[in-house]
PDB file of C-alpha atoms in Angstrom:
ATOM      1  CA  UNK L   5      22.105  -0.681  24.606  1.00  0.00           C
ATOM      2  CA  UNK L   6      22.597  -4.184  25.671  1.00  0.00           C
ATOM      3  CA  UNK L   7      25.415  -6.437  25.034  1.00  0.00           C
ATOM      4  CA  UNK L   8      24.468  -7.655  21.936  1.00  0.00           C
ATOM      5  CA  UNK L   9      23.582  -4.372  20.594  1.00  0.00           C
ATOM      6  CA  UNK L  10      26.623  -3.442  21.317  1.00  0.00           C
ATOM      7  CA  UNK L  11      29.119  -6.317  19.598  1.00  0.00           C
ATOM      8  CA  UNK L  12      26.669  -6.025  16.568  1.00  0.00           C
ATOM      9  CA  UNK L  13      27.431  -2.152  15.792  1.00  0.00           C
ATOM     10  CA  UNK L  14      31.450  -3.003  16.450  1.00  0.00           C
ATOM     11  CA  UNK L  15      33.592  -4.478  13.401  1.00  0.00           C
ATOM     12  CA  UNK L  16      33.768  -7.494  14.291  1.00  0.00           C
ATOM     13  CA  UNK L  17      30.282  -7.322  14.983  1.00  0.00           C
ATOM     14  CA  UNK L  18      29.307  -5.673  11.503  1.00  0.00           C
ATOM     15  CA  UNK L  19      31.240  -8.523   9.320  1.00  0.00           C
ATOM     16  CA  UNK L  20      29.575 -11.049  10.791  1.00  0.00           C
ATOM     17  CA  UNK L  21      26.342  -9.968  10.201  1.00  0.00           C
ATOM     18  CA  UNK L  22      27.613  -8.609   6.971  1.00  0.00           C
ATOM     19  CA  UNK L  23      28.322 -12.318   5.847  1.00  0.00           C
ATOM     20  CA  UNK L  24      25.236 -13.590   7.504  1.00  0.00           C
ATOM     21  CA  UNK L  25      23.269 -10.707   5.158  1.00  0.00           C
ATOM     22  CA  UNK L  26      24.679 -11.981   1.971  1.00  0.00           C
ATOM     23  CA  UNK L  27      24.733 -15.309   2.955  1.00  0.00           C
ATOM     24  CA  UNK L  28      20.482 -15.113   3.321  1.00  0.00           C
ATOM     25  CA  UNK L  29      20.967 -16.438   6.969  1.00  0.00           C
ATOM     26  CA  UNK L  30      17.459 -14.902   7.793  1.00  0.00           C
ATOM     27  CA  UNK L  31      15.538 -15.586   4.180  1.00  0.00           C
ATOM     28  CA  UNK L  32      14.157 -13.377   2.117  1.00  0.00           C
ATOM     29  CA  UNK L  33      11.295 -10.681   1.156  1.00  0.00           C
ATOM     30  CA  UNK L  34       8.138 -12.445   0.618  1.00  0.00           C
ATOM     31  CA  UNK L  35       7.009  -9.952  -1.762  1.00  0.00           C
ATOM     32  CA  UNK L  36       7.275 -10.588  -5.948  1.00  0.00           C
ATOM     33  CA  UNK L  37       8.511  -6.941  -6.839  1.00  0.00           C
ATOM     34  CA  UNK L  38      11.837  -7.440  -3.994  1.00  0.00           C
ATOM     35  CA  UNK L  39      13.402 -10.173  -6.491  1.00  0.00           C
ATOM     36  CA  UNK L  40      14.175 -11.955  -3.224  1.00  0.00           C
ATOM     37  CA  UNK L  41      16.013  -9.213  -1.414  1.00  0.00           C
ATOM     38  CA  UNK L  42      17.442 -10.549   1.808  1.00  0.00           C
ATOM     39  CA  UNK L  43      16.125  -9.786   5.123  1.00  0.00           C
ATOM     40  CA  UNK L  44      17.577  -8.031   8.491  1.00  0.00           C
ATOM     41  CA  UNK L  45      16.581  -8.644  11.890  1.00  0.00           C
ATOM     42  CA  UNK L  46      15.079  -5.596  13.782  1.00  0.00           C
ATOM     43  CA  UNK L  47      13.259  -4.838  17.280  1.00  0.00           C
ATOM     44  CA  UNK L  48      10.123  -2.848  17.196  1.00  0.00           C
ATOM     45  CA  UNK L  49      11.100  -1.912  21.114  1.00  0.00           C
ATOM     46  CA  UNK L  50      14.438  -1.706  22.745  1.00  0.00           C
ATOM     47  CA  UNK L  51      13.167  -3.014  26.062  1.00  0.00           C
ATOM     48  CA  UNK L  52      13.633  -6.901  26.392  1.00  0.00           C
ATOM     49  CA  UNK L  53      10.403  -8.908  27.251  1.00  0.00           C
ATOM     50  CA  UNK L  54       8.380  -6.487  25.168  1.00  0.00           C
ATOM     51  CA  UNK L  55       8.247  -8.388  21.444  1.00  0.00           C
ATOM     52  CA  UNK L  56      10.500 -11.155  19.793  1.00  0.00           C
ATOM     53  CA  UNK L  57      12.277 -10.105  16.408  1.00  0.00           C
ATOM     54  CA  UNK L  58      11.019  -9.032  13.214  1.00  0.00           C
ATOM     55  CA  UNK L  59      12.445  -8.642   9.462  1.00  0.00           C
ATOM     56  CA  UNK L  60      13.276  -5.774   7.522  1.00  0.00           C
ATOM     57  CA  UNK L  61      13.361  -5.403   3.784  1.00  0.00           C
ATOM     58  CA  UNK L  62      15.587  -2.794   2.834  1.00  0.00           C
ATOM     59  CA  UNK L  63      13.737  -2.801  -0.638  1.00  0.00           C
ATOM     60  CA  UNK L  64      10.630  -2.187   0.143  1.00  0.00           C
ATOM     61  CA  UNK L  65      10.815  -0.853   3.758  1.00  0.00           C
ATOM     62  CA  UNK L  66       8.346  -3.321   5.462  1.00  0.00           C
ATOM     63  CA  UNK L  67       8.742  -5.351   8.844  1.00  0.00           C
ATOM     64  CA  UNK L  68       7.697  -9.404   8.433  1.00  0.00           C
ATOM     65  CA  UNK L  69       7.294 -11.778  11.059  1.00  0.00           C
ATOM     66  CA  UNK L  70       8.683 -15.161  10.381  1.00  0.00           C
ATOM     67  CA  UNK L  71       8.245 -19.024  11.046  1.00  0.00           C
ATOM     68  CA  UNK L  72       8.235 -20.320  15.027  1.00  0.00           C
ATOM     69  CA  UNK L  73      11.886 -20.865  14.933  1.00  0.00           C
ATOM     70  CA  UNK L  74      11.825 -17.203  15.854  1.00  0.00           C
ATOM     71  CA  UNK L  75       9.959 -16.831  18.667  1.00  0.00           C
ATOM     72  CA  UNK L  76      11.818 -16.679  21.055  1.00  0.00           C
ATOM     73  CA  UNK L  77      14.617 -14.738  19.791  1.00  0.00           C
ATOM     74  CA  UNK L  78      13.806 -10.665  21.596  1.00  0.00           C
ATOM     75  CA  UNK L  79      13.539  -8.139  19.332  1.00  0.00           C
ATOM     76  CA  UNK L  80      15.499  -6.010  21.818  1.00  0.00           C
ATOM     77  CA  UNK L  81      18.894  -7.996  21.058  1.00  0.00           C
ATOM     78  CA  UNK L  82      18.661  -6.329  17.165  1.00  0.00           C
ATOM     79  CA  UNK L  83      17.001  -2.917  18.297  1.00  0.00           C
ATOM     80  CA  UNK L  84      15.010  -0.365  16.577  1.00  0.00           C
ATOM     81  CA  UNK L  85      17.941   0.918  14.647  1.00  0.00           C
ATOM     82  CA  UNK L  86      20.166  -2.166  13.615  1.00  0.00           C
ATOM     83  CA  UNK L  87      19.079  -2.206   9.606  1.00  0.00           C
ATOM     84  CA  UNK L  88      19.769   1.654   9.173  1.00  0.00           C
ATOM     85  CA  UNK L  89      23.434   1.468  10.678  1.00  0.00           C
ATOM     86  CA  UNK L  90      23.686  -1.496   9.140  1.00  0.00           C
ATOM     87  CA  UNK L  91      23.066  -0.209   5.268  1.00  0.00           C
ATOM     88  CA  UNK L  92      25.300   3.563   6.554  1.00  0.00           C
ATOM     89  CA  UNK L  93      28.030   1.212   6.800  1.00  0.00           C
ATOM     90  CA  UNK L  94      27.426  -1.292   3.884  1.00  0.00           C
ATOM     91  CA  UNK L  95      26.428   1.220   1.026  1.00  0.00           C
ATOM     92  CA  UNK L  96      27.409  -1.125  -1.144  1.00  0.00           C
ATOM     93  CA  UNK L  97      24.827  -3.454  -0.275  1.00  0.00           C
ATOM     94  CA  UNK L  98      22.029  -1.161  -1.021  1.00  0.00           C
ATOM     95  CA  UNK L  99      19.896  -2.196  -3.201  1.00  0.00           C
ATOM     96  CA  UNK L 100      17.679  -0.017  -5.901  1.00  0.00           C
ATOM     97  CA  UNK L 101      14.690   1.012  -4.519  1.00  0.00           C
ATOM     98  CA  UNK L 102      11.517  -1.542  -5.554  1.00  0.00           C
ATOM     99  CA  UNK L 103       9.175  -0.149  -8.221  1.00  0.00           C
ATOM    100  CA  UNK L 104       5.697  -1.324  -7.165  1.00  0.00           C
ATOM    101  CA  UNK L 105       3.259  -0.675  -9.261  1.00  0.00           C
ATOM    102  CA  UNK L 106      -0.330  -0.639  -8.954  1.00  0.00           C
ATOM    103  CA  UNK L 107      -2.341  -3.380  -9.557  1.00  0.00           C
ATOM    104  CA  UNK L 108      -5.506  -2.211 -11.873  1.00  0.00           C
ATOM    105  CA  UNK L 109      -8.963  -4.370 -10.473  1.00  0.00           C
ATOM    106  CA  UNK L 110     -10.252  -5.958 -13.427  1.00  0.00           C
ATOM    107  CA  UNK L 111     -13.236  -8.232 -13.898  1.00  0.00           C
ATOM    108  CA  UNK L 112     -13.000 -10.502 -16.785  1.00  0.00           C
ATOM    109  CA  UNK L 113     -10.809  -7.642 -19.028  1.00  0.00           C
ATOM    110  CA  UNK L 114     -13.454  -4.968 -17.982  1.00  0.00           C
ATOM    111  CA  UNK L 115     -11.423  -2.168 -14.978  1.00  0.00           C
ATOM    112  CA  UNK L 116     -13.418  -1.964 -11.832  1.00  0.00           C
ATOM    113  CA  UNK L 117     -14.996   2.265 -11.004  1.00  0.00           C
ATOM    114  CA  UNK L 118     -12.109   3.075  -8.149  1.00  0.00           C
ATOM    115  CA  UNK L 119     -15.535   2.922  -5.887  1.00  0.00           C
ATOM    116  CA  UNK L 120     -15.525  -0.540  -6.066  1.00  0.00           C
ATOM    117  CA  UNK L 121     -14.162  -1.577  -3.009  1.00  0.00           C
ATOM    118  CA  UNK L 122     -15.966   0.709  -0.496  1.00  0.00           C
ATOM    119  CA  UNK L 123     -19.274  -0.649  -2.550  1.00  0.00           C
ATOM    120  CA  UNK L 124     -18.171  -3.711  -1.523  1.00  0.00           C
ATOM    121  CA  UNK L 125     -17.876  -2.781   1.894  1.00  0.00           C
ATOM    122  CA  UNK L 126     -21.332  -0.636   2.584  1.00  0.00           C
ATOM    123  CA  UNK L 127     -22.985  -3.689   3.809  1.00  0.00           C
ATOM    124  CA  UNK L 128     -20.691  -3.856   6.536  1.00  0.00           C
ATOM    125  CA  UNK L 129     -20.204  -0.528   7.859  1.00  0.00           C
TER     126      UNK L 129
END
């Protein structure tokens, strides 16, 4: 655990990124059915040098990358496990989980066979 990882899981630590969480400091969920939940840094690898810092949406559990102004910013300073100590000490900020539905294929009003897709693909495998 590095220095950073360390202040961030303290109390001090927690508030801040507490106020940064609500305040939408690192955007928000690209996705329609998250309503815009906000975003929490993570690391994919706790070793520095290995990959710079993704996004986690608590809603629908899924890491983004974002713009350039992140890429320099190590994923290792946030670590694998920041967003789940995170929401185990800020219940409150849980949100419900995101009902994503299915989208059904359709073709001018008509539903697509569910072999559609690997039709499409037959020419290419």
């Amino acid at each position: 655990m590095n220095a950073k990882q360390w202040y961030q899981r303290r109390v001090h630590g927690l508030d801040r990124m507490r106020a940064m969480y609500t305040a939408t400091y690192w955007g928000t969920c690209p996705r329609v059915g998250c309503k815009n939940q906000e975003l929490l840094p993570i690391g994919l690898y706790d070793e520095p040098g290995v990959d710079t810092v993704k996004f986690y949406c608590i809603r629908c559990r899924l890491i983004f990358r974002k713009g350039p102004e992140y890429s320099e910013v190590d994923g290792c300073y946030f670590g694998t496990t920041f967003p789940h100590l995170f929401f185990m000490e800020f219940t409150d900020l849980l949100p419900p989980r995101a009902n994503v539905t299915q989208v059904t294929p359709t073709v001018y009003g008509f539903k697509l066979h569910k072999s559609w897709y690997y039709k499409c693909l037959w020419p290419l495998v």
